[in-house]
mmCIF file of C-alpha atoms in Angstrom:
data_model
loop_
_atom_site.group_PDB
_atom_site.id
_atom_site.type_symbol
_atom_site.label_atom_id
_atom_site.label_comp_id
_atom_site.label_asym_id
_atom_site.label_seq_id
_atom_site.Cartn_x
_atom_site.Cartn_y
_atom_site.Cartn_z
ATOM 1 C CA LYS A 6 125.162 26.720 195.211
ATOM 2 C CA LYS A 7 124.322 24.261 197.982
ATOM 3 C CA ASN A 8 127.887 24.383 199.347
ATOM 4 C CA GLY A 9 129.388 27.643 198.167
ATOM 5 C CA SER A 10 132.785 27.398 199.871
ATOM 6 C CA ALA A 11 133.490 23.924 198.566
ATOM 7 C CA PHE A 12 132.290 24.887 195.085
ATOM 8 C CA PHE A 13 134.536 27.921 194.738
ATOM 9 C CA SER A 14 137.523 26.110 196.263
ATOM 10 C CA SER A 15 137.161 23.374 193.677
ATOM 11 C CA TRP A 16 136.564 25.914 190.917
ATOM 12 C CA GLN A 17 139.690 27.900 191.785
ATOM 13 C CA LYS A 18 141.775 24.687 191.889
ATOM 14 C CA TYR A 19 140.406 23.683 188.483
ATOM 15 C CA LEU A 20 141.308 27.090 187.004
ATOM 16 C CA SER A 21 144.853 26.985 188.391
ATOM 17 C CA VAL A 22 145.457 23.533 186.887
ATOM 18 C CA ARG A 23 143.857 24.571 183.611
ATOM 19 C CA ALA A 24 146.018 27.688 183.402
ATOM 20 C CA ALA A 25 149.129 25.498 183.209
ATOM 21 C CA VAL A 26 147.876 23.955 179.963
ATOM 22 C CA PRO A 27 148.805 25.808 176.752
ATOM 23 C CA ARG A 28 145.877 28.003 175.672
ATOM 24 C CA GLY A 29 145.168 26.185 172.422
ATOM 25 C CA GLN A 30 145.023 22.787 174.183
ATOM 26 C CA ARG A 31 142.692 23.775 177.037
ATOM 27 C CA PRO A 32 139.256 22.133 177.216
ATOM 28 C CA PRO A 33 136.284 24.528 177.316
ATOM 29 C CA LEU A 34 135.245 25.783 180.720
ATOM 30 C CA PRO A 35 132.112 24.209 182.161
ATOM 31 C CA HIS A 36 128.880 26.248 182.170
ATOM 32 C CA CYS A 37 128.202 27.963 185.500
ATOM 33 C CA ARG A 38 124.554 27.811 186.562
ATOM 34 C CA VAL A 39 124.952 30.821 188.879
ATOM 35 C CA CYS A 40 126.204 33.470 186.465
ATOM 36 C CA HIS A 41 125.609 31.614 183.178
ATOM 37 C CA ARG A 42 129.006 32.578 181.809
ATOM 38 C CA SER A 43 130.885 29.846 180.052
ATOM 39 C CA ARG A 44 134.114 29.043 178.265
ATOM 40 C CA GLN A 45 136.810 31.676 177.996
ATOM 41 C CA ASN A 46 134.484 34.473 179.179
ATOM 42 C CA TRP A 47 135.263 33.458 182.758
ATOM 43 C CA LEU A 48 138.972 34.165 182.321
ATOM 44 C CA ASP A 49 138.483 37.266 180.200
ATOM 45 C CA LEU A 50 136.405 39.266 182.702
ATOM 46 C CA ALA A 51 139.169 41.502 184.017
ATOM 47 C CA PRO A 52 138.248 44.525 186.188
ATOM 48 C CA ARG A 53 139.064 46.880 183.293
ATOM 49 C CA GLU A 54 136.471 45.148 181.128
ATOM 50 C CA PHE A 55 133.864 45.300 183.850
ATOM 51 C CA LYS A 56 134.297 49.061 183.972
ATOM 52 C CA LYS A 57 133.490 49.298 180.291
ATOM 53 C CA THR A 58 130.515 46.948 180.126
ATOM 54 C CA ALA A 59 128.823 46.977 183.533
ATOM 55 C CA MET A 60 127.021 49.597 185.591
ATOM 56 C CA ALA A 61 126.954 49.576 189.372
ATOM 57 C CA THR A 62 123.704 51.528 189.645
ATOM 58 C CA ALA A 63 120.620 52.075 187.530
ATOM 59 C CA SER A 64 120.588 54.753 184.842
ATOM 60 C CA LEU A 65 117.910 57.427 184.475
ATOM 61 C CA ARG A 66 117.764 59.086 181.071
ATOM 62 C CA ILE A 67 115.807 62.343 180.810
ATOM 63 C CA ASP A 68 114.707 63.517 177.368
ATOM 64 C CA LEU A 69 114.869 67.315 177.362
ATOM 65 C CA ASP A 70 113.531 67.493 173.808
ATOM 66 C CA ALA A 71 110.406 65.658 174.979
ATOM 67 C CA ILE A 72 109.891 68.123 177.848
ATOM 68 C CA LEU A 73 110.282 71.042 175.488
ATOM 69 C CA ALA A 74 107.888 69.480 172.985
ATOM 70 C CA ASN A 75 105.350 68.932 175.771
ATOM 71 C CA TRP A 76 105.614 72.558 176.918
ATOM 72 C CA ARG A 77 105.148 73.803 173.381
ATOM 73 C CA GLY A 78 102.285 71.384 172.785
ATOM 74 C CA LEU A 79 100.430 72.584 175.869
ATOM 75 C CA ASP A 80 101.132 76.196 174.946
ATOM 76 C CA ALA A 81 99.570 75.525 171.540
ATOM 77 C CA LEU A 82 96.394 74.376 173.308
ATOM 78 C CA SER A 83 96.139 77.556 175.358
ATOM 79 C CA SER A 84 93.997 80.563 174.580
ATOM 80 C CA ALA A 85 95.535 83.405 172.619
ATOM 81 C CA ARG A 86 95.375 85.682 175.658
ATOM 82 C CA SER A 87 97.026 83.152 177.983
ATOM 83 C CA GLU A 88 100.703 82.863 178.866
ATOM 84 C CA THR A 89 102.049 79.371 179.531
ATOM 85 C CA GLY A 90 104.390 79.061 182.481
ATOM 86 C CA ALA A 91 106.008 75.947 183.936
ATOM 87 C CA VAL A 92 105.785 74.231 187.301
ATOM 88 C CA VAL A 93 109.281 73.137 188.332
ATOM 89 C CA LYS A 94 108.634 72.408 192.004
ATOM 90 C CA ALA A 95 110.102 69.316 193.690
ATOM 91 C CA ASP A 96 113.177 69.621 191.457
ATOM 92 C CA SER A 97 110.983 69.475 188.345
ATOM 93 C CA TYR A 98 109.170 66.409 189.688
ATOM 94 C CA GLY A 99 112.498 64.769 190.438
ATOM 95 C CA LEU A 100 114.082 65.330 187.020
ATOM 96 C CA GLY A 101 116.338 68.318 187.666
ATOM 97 C CA ALA A 102 114.840 71.806 187.911
ATOM 98 C CA PRO A 103 117.925 73.871 187.038
ATOM 99 C CA ARG A 104 118.577 72.037 183.775
ATOM 100 C CA ILE A 105 114.900 71.973 182.761
ATOM 101 C CA ALA A 106 114.087 75.539 183.791
ATOM 102 C CA GLN A 107 117.107 76.864 181.922
ATOM 103 C CA MET A 108 116.031 75.086 178.752
ATOM 104 C CA LEU A 109 112.440 76.337 179.032
ATOM 105 C CA ALA A 110 113.609 79.888 179.708
ATOM 106 C CA GLN A 111 115.727 79.766 176.567
ATOM 107 C CA ALA A 112 112.623 78.587 174.703
ATOM 108 C CA GLY A 113 110.609 81.590 175.912
ATOM 109 C CA CYS A 114 109.029 80.566 179.218
ATOM 110 C CA ARG A 115 108.863 83.594 181.498
ATOM 111 C CA LYS A 116 106.948 82.321 184.530
ATOM 112 C CA PHE A 117 108.069 79.479 186.792
ATOM 113 C CA PHE A 118 106.363 78.035 189.857
ATOM 114 C CA VAL A 119 107.986 76.350 192.856
ATOM 115 C CA ALA A 120 106.599 75.018 196.128
ATOM 116 C CA ALA A 121 109.061 76.636 198.549
ATOM 117 C CA ALA A 122 111.402 79.599 198.534
ATOM 118 C CA GLU A 123 114.479 77.371 198.796
ATOM 119 C CA GLU A 124 113.543 75.735 195.485
ATOM 120 C CA GLY A 125 113.360 79.146 193.871
ATOM 121 C CA VAL A 126 117.014 79.901 194.588
ATOM 122 C CA ALA A 127 118.275 77.103 192.320
ATOM 123 C CA VAL A 128 115.800 78.059 189.601
ATOM 124 C CA ARG A 129 116.844 81.711 189.741
ATOM 125 C CA LYS A 130 120.487 80.751 189.219
ATOM 126 C CA ALA A 131 119.462 78.694 186.211
ATOM 127 C CA VAL A 132 117.126 81.132 184.433
ATOM 128 C CA GLY A 133 118.764 84.482 185.124
ATOM 129 C CA GLU A 134 117.186 87.721 186.302
ATOM 130 C CA THR A 135 114.291 88.237 183.895
ATOM 131 C CA PRO A 136 111.758 85.385 184.420
ATOM 132 C CA GLU A 137 109.345 85.554 187.340
ATOM 133 C CA ILE A 138 109.471 82.770 189.933
ATOM 134 C CA PHE A 139 106.307 82.319 192.002
ATOM 135 C CA VAL A 140 106.324 80.507 195.354
ATOM 136 C CA PHE A 141 103.142 78.553 196.113
ATOM 137 C CA SER A 142 103.753 78.394 199.876
ATOM 138 C CA GLY A 143 103.921 82.177 200.068
ATOM 139 C CA HIS A 144 106.045 84.164 202.490
ATOM 140 C CA MET A 145 106.870 81.825 205.367
ATOM 141 C CA ALA A 146 108.592 82.922 208.561
ATOM 142 C CA GLY A 147 112.311 82.935 207.875
ATOM 143 C CA ASP A 148 111.936 83.305 204.105
ATOM 144 C CA THR A 149 112.494 87.048 203.866
ATOM 145 C CA GLN A 150 116.181 87.011 202.930
ATOM 146 C CA ILE A 151 115.699 84.191 200.429
ATOM 147 C CA ILE A 152 112.757 85.933 198.757
ATOM 148 C CA ALA A 153 114.633 89.214 198.521
ATOM 149 C CA GLY A 154 117.951 87.722 197.486
ATOM 150 C CA ALA A 155 116.533 85.522 194.728
ATOM 151 C CA ARG A 156 113.875 88.065 193.694
ATOM 152 C CA LEU A 157 111.032 85.600 194.203
ATOM 153 C CA THR A 158 107.319 86.352 194.099
ATOM 154 C CA PRO A 159 105.488 84.716 197.026
ATOM 155 C CA MET A 160 101.831 83.807 196.553
ATOM 156 C CA LEU A 161 100.415 85.149 199.826
ATOM 157 C CA ASN A 162 97.950 82.691 201.335
ATOM 158 C CA SER A 163 96.641 84.432 204.439
ATOM 159 C CA LEU A 164 96.318 87.722 206.289
ATOM 160 C CA GLU A 165 99.325 86.644 208.356
ATOM 161 C CA GLN A 166 101.453 86.302 205.232
ATOM 162 C CA VAL A 167 100.192 89.590 203.827
ATOM 163 C CA THR A 168 101.237 91.328 207.032
ATOM 164 C CA ARG A 169 104.625 89.602 207.118
ATOM 165 C CA HIS A 170 105.424 90.439 203.503
ATOM 166 C CA PHE A 171 104.289 94.064 203.627
ATOM 167 C CA GLU A 172 106.260 94.710 206.828
ATOM 168 C CA ALA A 173 109.425 92.814 205.902
ATOM 169 C CA LEU A 174 109.666 93.678 202.202
ATOM 170 C CA PRO A 175 107.581 96.778 201.484
ATOM 171 C CA GLY A 176 107.215 97.338 197.770
ATOM 172 C CA ALA A 177 108.541 93.873 196.866
ATOM 173 C CA PRO A 178 106.539 91.857 194.315
ATOM 174 C CA PHE A 179 103.932 89.349 195.494
ATOM 175 C CA GLY A 180 100.895 87.432 194.335
ATOM 176 C CA VAL A 181 97.743 86.199 196.038
ATOM 177 C CA GLN A 182 96.342 82.708 196.317
ATOM 178 C CA LEU A 183 92.606 82.242 196.875
ATOM 179 C CA ASP A 184 90.736 79.186 198.101
ATOM 180 C CA THR A 185 87.810 78.406 195.804
ATOM 181 C CA GLY A 186 86.823 75.171 197.518
ATOM 182 C CA MET A 187 89.853 72.903 197.740
ATOM 183 C CA ASN A 188 90.445 73.863 201.399
ATOM 184 C CA ARG A 189 94.189 73.581 201.181
ATOM 185 C CA LEU A 190 95.975 76.903 200.540
ATOM 186 C CA GLY A 191 94.687 80.402 199.964
ATOM 187 C CA MET A 192 92.358 83.016 201.420
ATOM 188 C CA GLU A 193 88.683 82.227 201.607
ATOM 189 C CA GLU A 194 86.028 84.631 200.408
ATOM 190 C CA GLY A 195 85.558 86.459 203.724
ATOM 191 C CA GLU A 196 89.251 86.940 204.417
ATOM 192 C CA TRP A 197 89.884 88.055 200.856
ATOM 193 C CA GLY A 198 87.062 90.576 201.059
ATOM 194 C CA ALA A 199 88.613 92.104 204.162
ATOM 195 C CA VAL A 200 92.159 92.497 202.812
ATOM 196 C CA ALA A 201 91.493 93.009 199.097
ATOM 197 C CA PRO A 202 91.414 96.848 199.205
ATOM 198 C CA ILE A 203 94.845 96.977 200.867
ATOM 199 C CA VAL A 204 96.360 94.178 198.787
ATOM 200 C CA LEU A 205 95.094 95.442 195.440
ATOM 201 C CA GLY A 206 96.484 98.881 196.179
ATOM 202 C CA SER A 207 99.949 97.327 196.206
ATOM 203 C CA ARG A 208 99.444 95.839 192.737
ATOM 204 C CA PRO A 209 99.898 92.060 193.042
ATOM 205 C CA LYS A 210 101.606 90.329 190.134
ATOM 206 C CA LEU A 211 99.114 87.441 189.987
ATOM 207 C CA ILE A 212 95.943 86.119 191.615
ATOM 208 C CA MET A 213 95.559 82.351 191.494
ATOM 209 C CA SER A 214 93.532 79.424 192.743
ATOM 210 C CA HIS A 215 93.852 75.683 192.208
ATOM 211 C CA LEU A 216 91.389 73.098 190.891
ATOM 212 C CA ALA A 217 90.728 70.008 192.993
ATOM 213 C CA CYS A 218 89.290 67.692 190.317
ATOM 214 C CA SER A 219 90.626 68.897 186.975
ATOM 215 C CA ASP A 220 91.735 65.372 186.026
ATOM 216 C CA GLU A 221 88.023 64.439 185.982
ATOM 217 C CA PRO A 222 86.530 66.687 183.276
ATOM 218 C CA ASP A 223 82.901 65.960 184.181
ATOM 219 C CA HIS A 224 83.284 66.485 187.916
ATOM 220 C CA PRO A 225 80.897 69.219 189.134
ATOM 221 C CA MET A 226 83.616 70.637 191.372
ATOM 222 C CA ASN A 227 85.319 72.140 188.320
ATOM 223 C CA ALA A 228 82.352 74.347 187.457
ATOM 224 C CA ARG A 229 81.841 75.315 191.119
ATOM 225 C CA GLN A 230 85.432 76.444 191.491
ATOM 226 C CA LEU A 231 85.338 78.303 188.178
ATOM 227 C CA ALA A 232 82.267 80.212 189.322
ATOM 228 C CA ALA A 233 83.832 80.990 192.704
ATOM 229 C CA PHE A 234 87.011 82.254 191.059
ATOM 230 C CA HIS A 235 85.020 84.544 188.787
ATOM 231 C CA TYR A 236 83.026 85.843 191.759
ATOM 232 C CA MET A 237 86.154 86.626 193.776
ATOM 233 C CA THR A 238 88.238 88.156 190.970
ATOM 234 C CA ASP A 239 86.077 89.540 188.152
ATOM 235 C CA GLY A 240 86.677 93.225 187.525
ATOM 236 C CA LEU A 241 90.141 93.257 189.074
ATOM 237 C CA ASP A 242 92.956 94.632 186.965
ATOM 238 C CA VAL A 243 95.319 91.813 187.916
ATOM 239 C CA PRO A 244 96.499 88.792 185.872
ATOM 240 C CA ARG A 245 94.689 85.619 186.938
ATOM 241 C CA SER A 246 95.589 81.923 186.961
ATOM 242 C CA LEU A 247 93.347 78.969 187.757
ATOM 243 C CA SER A 248 94.677 75.988 185.858
ATOM 244 C CA ALA A 249 97.554 73.535 185.810
ATOM 245 C CA THR A 250 97.725 70.749 183.198
ATOM 246 C CA GLY A 251 94.282 69.312 183.911
ATOM 247 C CA GLY A 252 92.551 72.670 183.912
ATOM 248 C CA LEU A 253 94.275 73.662 180.681
ATOM 249 C CA LEU A 254 92.713 70.603 179.063
ATOM 250 C CA LEU A 255 89.237 71.615 180.297
ATOM 251 C CA GLY A 256 89.151 74.350 177.671
ATOM 252 C CA PRO A 257 89.413 78.136 177.238
ATOM 253 C CA ALA A 258 86.934 78.961 180.022
ATOM 254 C CA TYR A 259 89.545 77.796 182.517
ATOM 255 C CA HIS A 260 92.608 79.434 180.948
ATOM 256 C CA PHE A 261 92.494 83.075 182.127
ATOM 257 C CA ASP A 262 95.831 84.929 181.813
ATOM 258 C CA VAL A 263 98.449 82.453 183.048
ATOM 259 C CA LEU A 264 98.602 78.657 182.837
ATOM 260 C CA ARG A 265 100.718 76.488 185.120
ATOM 261 C CA PRO A 266 101.358 73.081 183.485
ATOM 262 C CA GLY A 267 103.342 70.637 185.601
ATOM 263 C CA ILE A 268 102.841 66.884 185.153
ATOM 264 C CA GLY A 269 102.029 67.348 181.469
ATOM 265 C CA LEU A 270 105.554 68.639 180.869
ATOM 266 C CA TYR A 271 107.023 65.446 182.289
ATOM 267 C CA GLY A 272 104.972 62.946 180.308
ATOM 268 C CA GLY A 273 102.172 62.207 182.782
ATOM 269 C CA ALA A 274 98.374 62.033 182.744
ATOM 270 C CA PRO A 275 95.873 63.494 182.140
ATOM 271 C CA TRP A 276 97.395 64.734 178.853
ATOM 272 C CA GLU A 277 97.324 61.651 176.654
ATOM 273 C CA GLU A 278 99.396 63.257 173.893
ATOM 274 C CA ALA A 279 102.360 63.936 176.168
ATOM 275 C CA ARG A 280 105.670 62.552 174.954
ATOM 276 C CA PRO A 281 107.359 60.197 177.425
ATOM 277 C CA VAL A 282 110.295 61.839 179.136
ATOM 278 C CA VAL A 283 112.136 59.259 181.252
ATOM 279 C CA THR A 284 113.802 55.911 180.684
ATOM 280 C CA LEU A 285 114.905 54.053 183.801
ATOM 281 C CA SER A 286 117.175 51.067 183.169
ATOM 282 C CA LEU A 287 118.174 48.632 185.916
ATOM 283 C CA PRO A 288 121.468 46.757 185.367
ATOM 284 C CA LEU A 289 121.766 42.999 185.741
ATOM 285 C CA ILE A 290 123.901 41.891 188.683
ATOM 286 C CA GLN A 291 123.460 38.131 188.653
ATOM 287 C CA LEU A 292 121.606 35.256 186.997
ATOM 288 C CA ARG A 293 120.736 31.957 188.627
ATOM 289 C CA ASP A 294 118.683 28.850 187.973
ATOM 290 C CA VAL A 295 115.957 28.023 190.477
ATOM 291 C CA GLN A 296 114.385 24.595 190.700
ATOM 292 C CA PRO A 297 110.641 23.946 191.102
ATOM 293 C CA GLY A 298 109.636 24.484 194.710
ATOM 294 C CA GLU A 299 112.563 26.790 195.554
ATOM 295 C CA THR A 300 111.760 30.281 196.809
ATOM 296 C CA VAL A 301 113.060 33.719 195.930
ATOM 297 C CA GLY A 302 113.547 36.761 198.146
ATOM 298 C CA TYR A 303 112.501 37.798 201.614
ATOM 299 C CA SER A 304 109.793 35.822 203.429
ATOM 300 C CA ASN A 305 109.814 33.139 200.702
ATOM 301 C CA SER A 306 107.089 35.150 199.030
ATOM 302 C CA TRP A 307 107.522 33.544 195.562
ATOM 303 C CA THR A 308 107.915 29.863 194.839
ATOM 304 C CA ALA A 309 109.156 28.667 191.471
ATOM 305 C CA PRO A 310 106.411 26.682 189.697
ATOM 306 C CA ARG A 311 108.944 25.345 187.168
ATOM 307 C CA GLU A 312 112.653 25.378 186.536
ATOM 308 C CA SER A 313 113.246 29.102 186.273
ATOM 309 C CA ARG A 314 115.986 31.544 185.474
ATOM 310 C CA ILE A 315 116.017 34.539 187.835
ATOM 311 C CA ALA A 316 117.765 37.840 187.193
ATOM 312 C CA THR A 317 118.723 40.082 190.095
ATOM 313 C CA VAL A 318 118.910 43.751 189.105
ATOM 314 C CA ALA A 319 120.324 46.786 190.886
ATOM 315 C CA ALA A 320 117.516 48.938 192.301
ATOM 316 C CA GLY A 321 114.987 48.781 195.094
ATOM 317 C CA TYR A 322 112.811 50.778 197.416
ATOM 318 C CA ALA A 323 115.802 52.923 198.422
ATOM 319 C CA ASP A 324 115.651 54.170 194.826
ATOM 320 C CA GLY A 325 111.946 54.978 194.917
ATOM 321 C CA LEU A 326 110.736 51.629 193.542
ATOM 322 C CA THR A 327 108.123 50.746 196.112
ATOM 323 C CA ARG A 328 107.609 47.322 197.712
ATOM 324 C CA ARG A 329 104.114 47.485 196.214
ATOM 325 C CA PHE A 330 105.741 46.375 192.951
ATOM 326 C CA SER A 331 106.585 43.006 194.547
ATOM 327 C CA SER A 332 105.384 40.131 192.327
ATOM 328 C CA LYS A 333 103.215 42.646 190.406
ATOM 329 C CA ALA A 334 105.331 44.915 188.240
ATOM 330 C CA LYS A 335 107.061 44.088 184.977
ATOM 331 C CA LEU A 336 110.484 45.005 183.698
ATOM 332 C CA TRP A 337 111.177 45.067 179.987
ATOM 333 C CA ALA A 338 113.903 43.362 178.009
ATOM 334 C CA GLY A 339 113.505 45.338 174.819
ATOM 335 C CA ALA A 340 109.866 44.742 173.865
ATOM 336 C CA ILE A 341 109.440 41.661 176.078
ATOM 337 C CA PRO A 342 107.880 42.029 179.551
ATOM 338 C CA CYS A 343 109.476 40.097 182.418
ATOM 339 C CA PRO A 344 107.575 39.738 185.709
ATOM 340 C CA VAL A 345 109.014 40.826 189.038
ATOM 341 C CA VAL A 346 109.030 37.835 191.389
ATOM 342 C CA GLY A 347 109.457 37.949 195.134
ATOM 343 C CA ARG A 348 109.746 41.036 197.240
ATOM 344 C CA VAL A 349 111.328 44.293 196.173
ATOM 345 C CA SER A 350 114.112 44.878 198.681
ATOM 346 C CA MET A 351 116.149 47.955 199.523
ATOM 347 C CA ASP A 352 118.667 47.623 196.698
ATOM 348 C CA LEU A 353 117.559 44.649 194.603
ATOM 349 C CA ILE A 354 114.700 43.359 192.474
ATOM 350 C CA THR A 355 114.375 39.804 191.182
ATOM 351 C CA VAL A 356 112.889 39.148 187.763
ATOM 352 C CA ASP A 357 111.766 35.953 186.010
ATOM 353 C CA VAL A 358 113.639 35.805 182.688
ATOM 354 C CA THR A 359 113.049 32.122 181.965
ATOM 355 C CA ASP A 360 111.386 32.770 178.631
ATOM 356 C CA LEU A 361 114.061 35.082 177.239
ATOM 357 C CA ASP A 362 116.300 33.731 174.496
ATOM 358 C CA GLU A 363 118.958 36.260 175.455
ATOM 359 C CA VAL A 364 119.280 38.109 178.747
ATOM 360 C CA PRO A 365 120.202 41.807 178.371
ATOM 361 C CA GLU A 366 122.664 43.733 180.506
ATOM 362 C CA ALA A 367 119.852 45.992 181.774
ATOM 363 C CA PHE A 368 116.052 46.019 182.015
ATOM 364 C CA ASP A 369 113.724 49.027 181.635
ATOM 365 C CA ILE A 370 111.152 49.687 184.317
ATOM 366 C CA LEU A 371 110.265 53.035 182.723
ATOM 367 C CA GLY A 372 110.492 53.534 178.985
ATOM 368 C CA PRO A 373 108.613 53.258 175.707
ATOM 369 C CA HIS A 374 106.646 50.188 176.796
ATOM 370 C CA GLN A 375 105.786 51.294 180.330
ATOM 371 C CA GLY A 376 105.289 54.941 181.212
ATOM 372 C CA VAL A 377 104.985 56.570 184.607
ATOM 373 C CA ASP A 378 101.203 56.191 184.784
ATOM 374 C CA ALA A 379 101.205 52.534 183.753
ATOM 375 C CA LEU A 380 103.790 51.805 186.442
ATOM 376 C CA ALA A 381 101.813 53.877 188.935
ATOM 377 C CA ASP A 382 98.704 51.785 188.260
ATOM 378 C CA VAL A 383 100.588 48.684 189.418
ATOM 379 C CA ALA A 384 101.150 50.285 192.822
ATOM 380 C CA GLY A 385 97.744 51.927 193.067
ATOM 381 C CA THR A 386 99.178 55.430 192.943
ATOM 382 C CA ILE A 387 99.731 58.240 190.409
ATOM 383 C CA GLY A 388 102.507 59.183 188.026
ATOM 384 C CA TYR A 389 103.395 62.214 190.168
ATOM 385 C CA GLU A 390 104.479 59.908 192.996
ATOM 386 C CA ILE A 391 106.524 57.674 190.702
ATOM 387 C CA LEU A 392 108.501 60.611 189.303
ATOM 388 C CA THR A 393 109.045 62.485 192.552
ATOM 389 C CA SER A 394 110.147 59.292 194.334
ATOM 390 C CA LEU A 395 113.002 58.559 191.937
ATOM 391 C CA GLY A 396 116.114 58.299 194.100
ATOM 392 C CA HIS A 397 119.510 59.960 193.989
ATOM 393 C CA ARG A 398 121.605 56.842 193.304
ATOM 394 C CA TYR A 399 120.689 56.724 189.633
ATOM 395 C CA GLN A 400 123.273 57.653 187.023
ATOM 396 C CA ARG A 401 121.370 60.548 185.491
ATOM 397 C CA SER A 402 121.904 61.658 181.931
ATOM 398 C CA TYR A 403 120.168 64.181 179.704
ATOM 399 C CA VAL A 404 119.551 63.935 175.985
ATOM 400 C CA GLY A 405 118.456 66.728 173.673
ATOM 401 C CA GLY A 406 117.698 70.186 174.972
ATOM 402 C CA ALA A 407 118.167 72.517 172.004
ATOM 403 C CA ALA A 408 115.656 75.340 172.380
#
């Protein structure tokens, strides 16, 4: 380790001499403190065997049965008059919208929600012609051909969008989004009052708003927005939608005609009964022994307090695993937590595995012992950000999925 060139030169010379000795008479190979392989394993690691036993990148396993169970569980909590849709924006929170939307459509979901028209194209190909696909951002400039071609339903957010949609696609389906206090998207009370007679005459498919604080059941904002939504929509012969996952959990008063669960489908808070959906396993690249006082990683940010064994695994902030996990997060070897030490770098994370009796080939950073919200807490963020940040280098696989 201290003189790598000399070490490997000597090691290669030793192996060449040893190879001349008949196999049964060879002494055992010395133990290597860098990779911790010993004896004949060194000579047996041919490239073909590496292909069978090692992974170059981390693996992300997505449990489709869990997503389906979560959708059905949330649907069971809904009012009898309410229809449960599914939010599949941001590629189903990073987990693959076409595959997930297709499964949910086969299970009976008939309303899907995306953030932008471009997202709706992939969902339409997956679910076929019948389900409705609503676009939260409405009818943006340049979206006309996409909306028409994929038969999308834009949620019109302003007088400008109403004008654009009615002029570009007269008679095409649309919905309306109202602002009930979040001050993000949607028409405010005065604007809605001015355009409502014209808009309602064209029979919108849905009128919706969005709750700002639904993950805090006792927050007074929930009741204020509920009252505002009633004031702006009561008496209208149009289906209404106010709630995503958090609002659904607030109870029947918030359910109206259509529910839009998102994070609850993918195993995240605030629904505590959600089944976990993802397992993210990071493969071991290298093991090494570190002496007391030696440092690990960039900026010497961790110093070994004892003789330690450090595992370097294949993932980093390029894969959505933020530097905020540095010397804070834990990876799991089965049921045993192993602390991250040193800085998370672009492609690598270093883990203290000194106390393990046996080092596995991969470590879980997401799985049965650490869900998306627990990992999010380490970084001071939310499960939404963890899921939607998952990178594209992972070897993705799906399990389950029978409707």
